[in-house]
Coordinates of N, CA and C in Angstrom, one line a residue:
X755 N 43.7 70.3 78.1 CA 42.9 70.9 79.1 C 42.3 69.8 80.0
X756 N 42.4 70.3 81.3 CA 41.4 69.0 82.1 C 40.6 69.5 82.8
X757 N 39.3 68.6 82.9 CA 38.1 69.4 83.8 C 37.9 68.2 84.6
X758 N 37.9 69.0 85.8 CA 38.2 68.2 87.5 C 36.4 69.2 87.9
X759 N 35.8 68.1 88.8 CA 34.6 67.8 89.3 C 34.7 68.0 90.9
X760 N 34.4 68.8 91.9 CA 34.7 68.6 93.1 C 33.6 69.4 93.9
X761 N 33.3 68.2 94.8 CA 32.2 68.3 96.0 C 32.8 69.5 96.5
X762 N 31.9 70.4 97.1 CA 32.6 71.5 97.8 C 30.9 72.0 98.7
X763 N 31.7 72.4 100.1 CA 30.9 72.3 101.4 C 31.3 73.6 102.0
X764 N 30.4 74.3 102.7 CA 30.6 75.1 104.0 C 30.3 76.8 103.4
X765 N 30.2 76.7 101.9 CA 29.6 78.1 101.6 C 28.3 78.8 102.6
X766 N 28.4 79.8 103.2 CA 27.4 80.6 104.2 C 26.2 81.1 103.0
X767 N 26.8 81.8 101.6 CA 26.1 82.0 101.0 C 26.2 81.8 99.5
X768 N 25.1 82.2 98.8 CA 25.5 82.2 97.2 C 26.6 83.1 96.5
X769 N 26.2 84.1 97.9 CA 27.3 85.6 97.0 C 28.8 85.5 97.5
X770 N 29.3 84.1 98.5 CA 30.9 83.6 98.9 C 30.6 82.9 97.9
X771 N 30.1 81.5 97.3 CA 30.1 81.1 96.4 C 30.8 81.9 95.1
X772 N 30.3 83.0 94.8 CA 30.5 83.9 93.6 C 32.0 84.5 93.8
X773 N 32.1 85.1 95.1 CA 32.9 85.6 95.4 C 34.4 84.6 94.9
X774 N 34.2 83.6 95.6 CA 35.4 82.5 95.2 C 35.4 82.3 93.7
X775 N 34.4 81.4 93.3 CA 34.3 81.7 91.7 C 34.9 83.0 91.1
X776 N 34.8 84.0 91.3 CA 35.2 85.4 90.8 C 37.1 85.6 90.8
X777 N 37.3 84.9 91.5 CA 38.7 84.8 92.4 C 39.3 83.6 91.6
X778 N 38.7 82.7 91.7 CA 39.2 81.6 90.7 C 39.5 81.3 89.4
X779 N 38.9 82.4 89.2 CA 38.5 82.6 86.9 C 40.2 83.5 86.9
X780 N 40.7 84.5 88.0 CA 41.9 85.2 87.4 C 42.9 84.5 87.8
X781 N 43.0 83.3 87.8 CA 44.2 82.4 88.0 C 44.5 82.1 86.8
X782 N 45.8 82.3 86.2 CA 46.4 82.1 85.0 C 46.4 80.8 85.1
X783 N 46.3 79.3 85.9 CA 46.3 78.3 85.6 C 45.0 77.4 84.8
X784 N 43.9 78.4 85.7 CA 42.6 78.0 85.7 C 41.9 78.8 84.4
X785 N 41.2 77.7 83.1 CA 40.5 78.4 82.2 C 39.1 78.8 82.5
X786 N 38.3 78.1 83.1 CA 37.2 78.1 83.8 C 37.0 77.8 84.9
X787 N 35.7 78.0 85.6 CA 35.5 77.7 86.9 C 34.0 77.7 87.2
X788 N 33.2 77.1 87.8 CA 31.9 77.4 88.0 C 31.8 76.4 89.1
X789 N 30.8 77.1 90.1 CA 30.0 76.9 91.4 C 28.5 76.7 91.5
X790 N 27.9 75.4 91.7 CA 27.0 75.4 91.6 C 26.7 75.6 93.6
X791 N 26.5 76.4 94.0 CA 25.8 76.5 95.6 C 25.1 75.5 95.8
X792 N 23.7 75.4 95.4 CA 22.4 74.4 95.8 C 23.3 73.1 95.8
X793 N 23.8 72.8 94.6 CA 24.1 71.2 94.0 C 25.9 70.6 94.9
X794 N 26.6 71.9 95.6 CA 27.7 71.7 96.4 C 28.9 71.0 95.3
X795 N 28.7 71.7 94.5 CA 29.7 71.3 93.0 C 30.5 72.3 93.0
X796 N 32.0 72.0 92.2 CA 32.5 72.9 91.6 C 33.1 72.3 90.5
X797 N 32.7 73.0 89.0 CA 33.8 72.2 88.3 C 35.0 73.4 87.6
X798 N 36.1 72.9 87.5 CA 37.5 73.5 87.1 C 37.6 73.2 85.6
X799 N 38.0 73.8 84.7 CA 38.8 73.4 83.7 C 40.5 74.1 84.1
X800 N 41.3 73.5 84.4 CA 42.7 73.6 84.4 C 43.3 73.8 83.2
X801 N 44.5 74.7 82.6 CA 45.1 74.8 81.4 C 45.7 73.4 81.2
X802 N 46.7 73.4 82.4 CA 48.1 72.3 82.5 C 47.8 71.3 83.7
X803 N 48.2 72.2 84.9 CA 48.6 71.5 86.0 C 47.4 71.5 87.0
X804 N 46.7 70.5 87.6 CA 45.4 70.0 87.8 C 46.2 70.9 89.6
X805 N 45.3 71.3 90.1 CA 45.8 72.0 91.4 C 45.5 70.7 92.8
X806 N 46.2 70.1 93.6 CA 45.8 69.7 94.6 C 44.8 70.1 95.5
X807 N 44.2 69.5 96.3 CA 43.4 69.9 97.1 C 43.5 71.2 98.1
X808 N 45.3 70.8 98.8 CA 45.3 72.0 99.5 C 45.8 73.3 98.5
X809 N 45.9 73.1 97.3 CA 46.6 74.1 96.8 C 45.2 75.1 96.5
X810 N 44.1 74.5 95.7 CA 42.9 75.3 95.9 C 42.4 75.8 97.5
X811 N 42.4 75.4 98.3 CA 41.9 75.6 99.3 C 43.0 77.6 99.8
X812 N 44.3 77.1 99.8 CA 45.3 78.0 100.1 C 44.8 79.3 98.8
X813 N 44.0 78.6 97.8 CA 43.5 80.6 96.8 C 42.6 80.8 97.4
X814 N 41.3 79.2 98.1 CA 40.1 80.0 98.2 C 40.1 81.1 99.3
X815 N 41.5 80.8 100.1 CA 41.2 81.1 101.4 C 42.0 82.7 101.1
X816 N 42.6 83.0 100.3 CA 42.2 84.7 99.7 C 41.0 85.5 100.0
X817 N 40.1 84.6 99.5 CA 39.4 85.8 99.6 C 38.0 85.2 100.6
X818 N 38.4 83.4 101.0 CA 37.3 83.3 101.8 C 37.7 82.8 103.1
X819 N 37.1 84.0 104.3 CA 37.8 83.4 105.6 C 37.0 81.7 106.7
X820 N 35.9 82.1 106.0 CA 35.3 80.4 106.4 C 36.1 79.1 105.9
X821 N 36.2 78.1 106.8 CA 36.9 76.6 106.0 C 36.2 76.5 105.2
X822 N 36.4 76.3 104.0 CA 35.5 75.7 102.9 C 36.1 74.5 102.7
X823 N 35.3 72.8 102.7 CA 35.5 71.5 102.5 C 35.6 71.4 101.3
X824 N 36.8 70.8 100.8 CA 36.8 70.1 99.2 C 36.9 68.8 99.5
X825 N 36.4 67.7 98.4 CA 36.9 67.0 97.8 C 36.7 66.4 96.5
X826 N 37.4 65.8 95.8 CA 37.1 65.0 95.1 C 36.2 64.6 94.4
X827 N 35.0 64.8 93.5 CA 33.6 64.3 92.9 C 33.5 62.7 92.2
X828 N 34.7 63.1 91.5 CA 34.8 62.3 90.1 C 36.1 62.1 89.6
X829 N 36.7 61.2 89.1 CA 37.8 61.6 88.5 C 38.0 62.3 87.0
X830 N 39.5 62.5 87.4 CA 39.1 64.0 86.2 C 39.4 63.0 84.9
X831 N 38.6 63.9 83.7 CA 39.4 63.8 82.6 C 39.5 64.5 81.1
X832 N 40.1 64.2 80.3 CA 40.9 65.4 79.4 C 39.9 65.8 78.5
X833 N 39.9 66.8 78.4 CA 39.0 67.3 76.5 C 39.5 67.3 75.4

């Protein structure tokens, strides 16, 4: 399993925050997911395959029509 750390920008509110989060947890790739709003964090646990940048962006944008900014926090690593 790997947990990836990533700055994330441009949420309007807590409840898009949730919203994405909520969207993110039923991805069979993704074991967990959490959003911190205030702190502009998100961390992933991935099962396998760590998702690219634009590949998250192309789920967030399911269900969120604002750009939402990612990048990169930290580098990832394994549990």
């Amino acid at each position: 399993m790997k947990k990836v750390k990533y700055k994330i920008k441009s949420f309007d509110c807590p409840a898009c925050a949730i919203k994405v989060e909520d969207h993110l947890k039923k991805d069979e790739n993704i074991n967990d997911v959490s959003i911190n709003f205030s702190g502009q964090t998100m961390n992933v646990k991935y099962h396998d395959k760590e998702y690219t940048l634009d590949e998250l962006k192309k789920i967030i944008k399911e269900v969120e029509s604002d750009e939402i900014e990612i990048e990169n926090h930290e580098k990832k690593r394994s549990e």
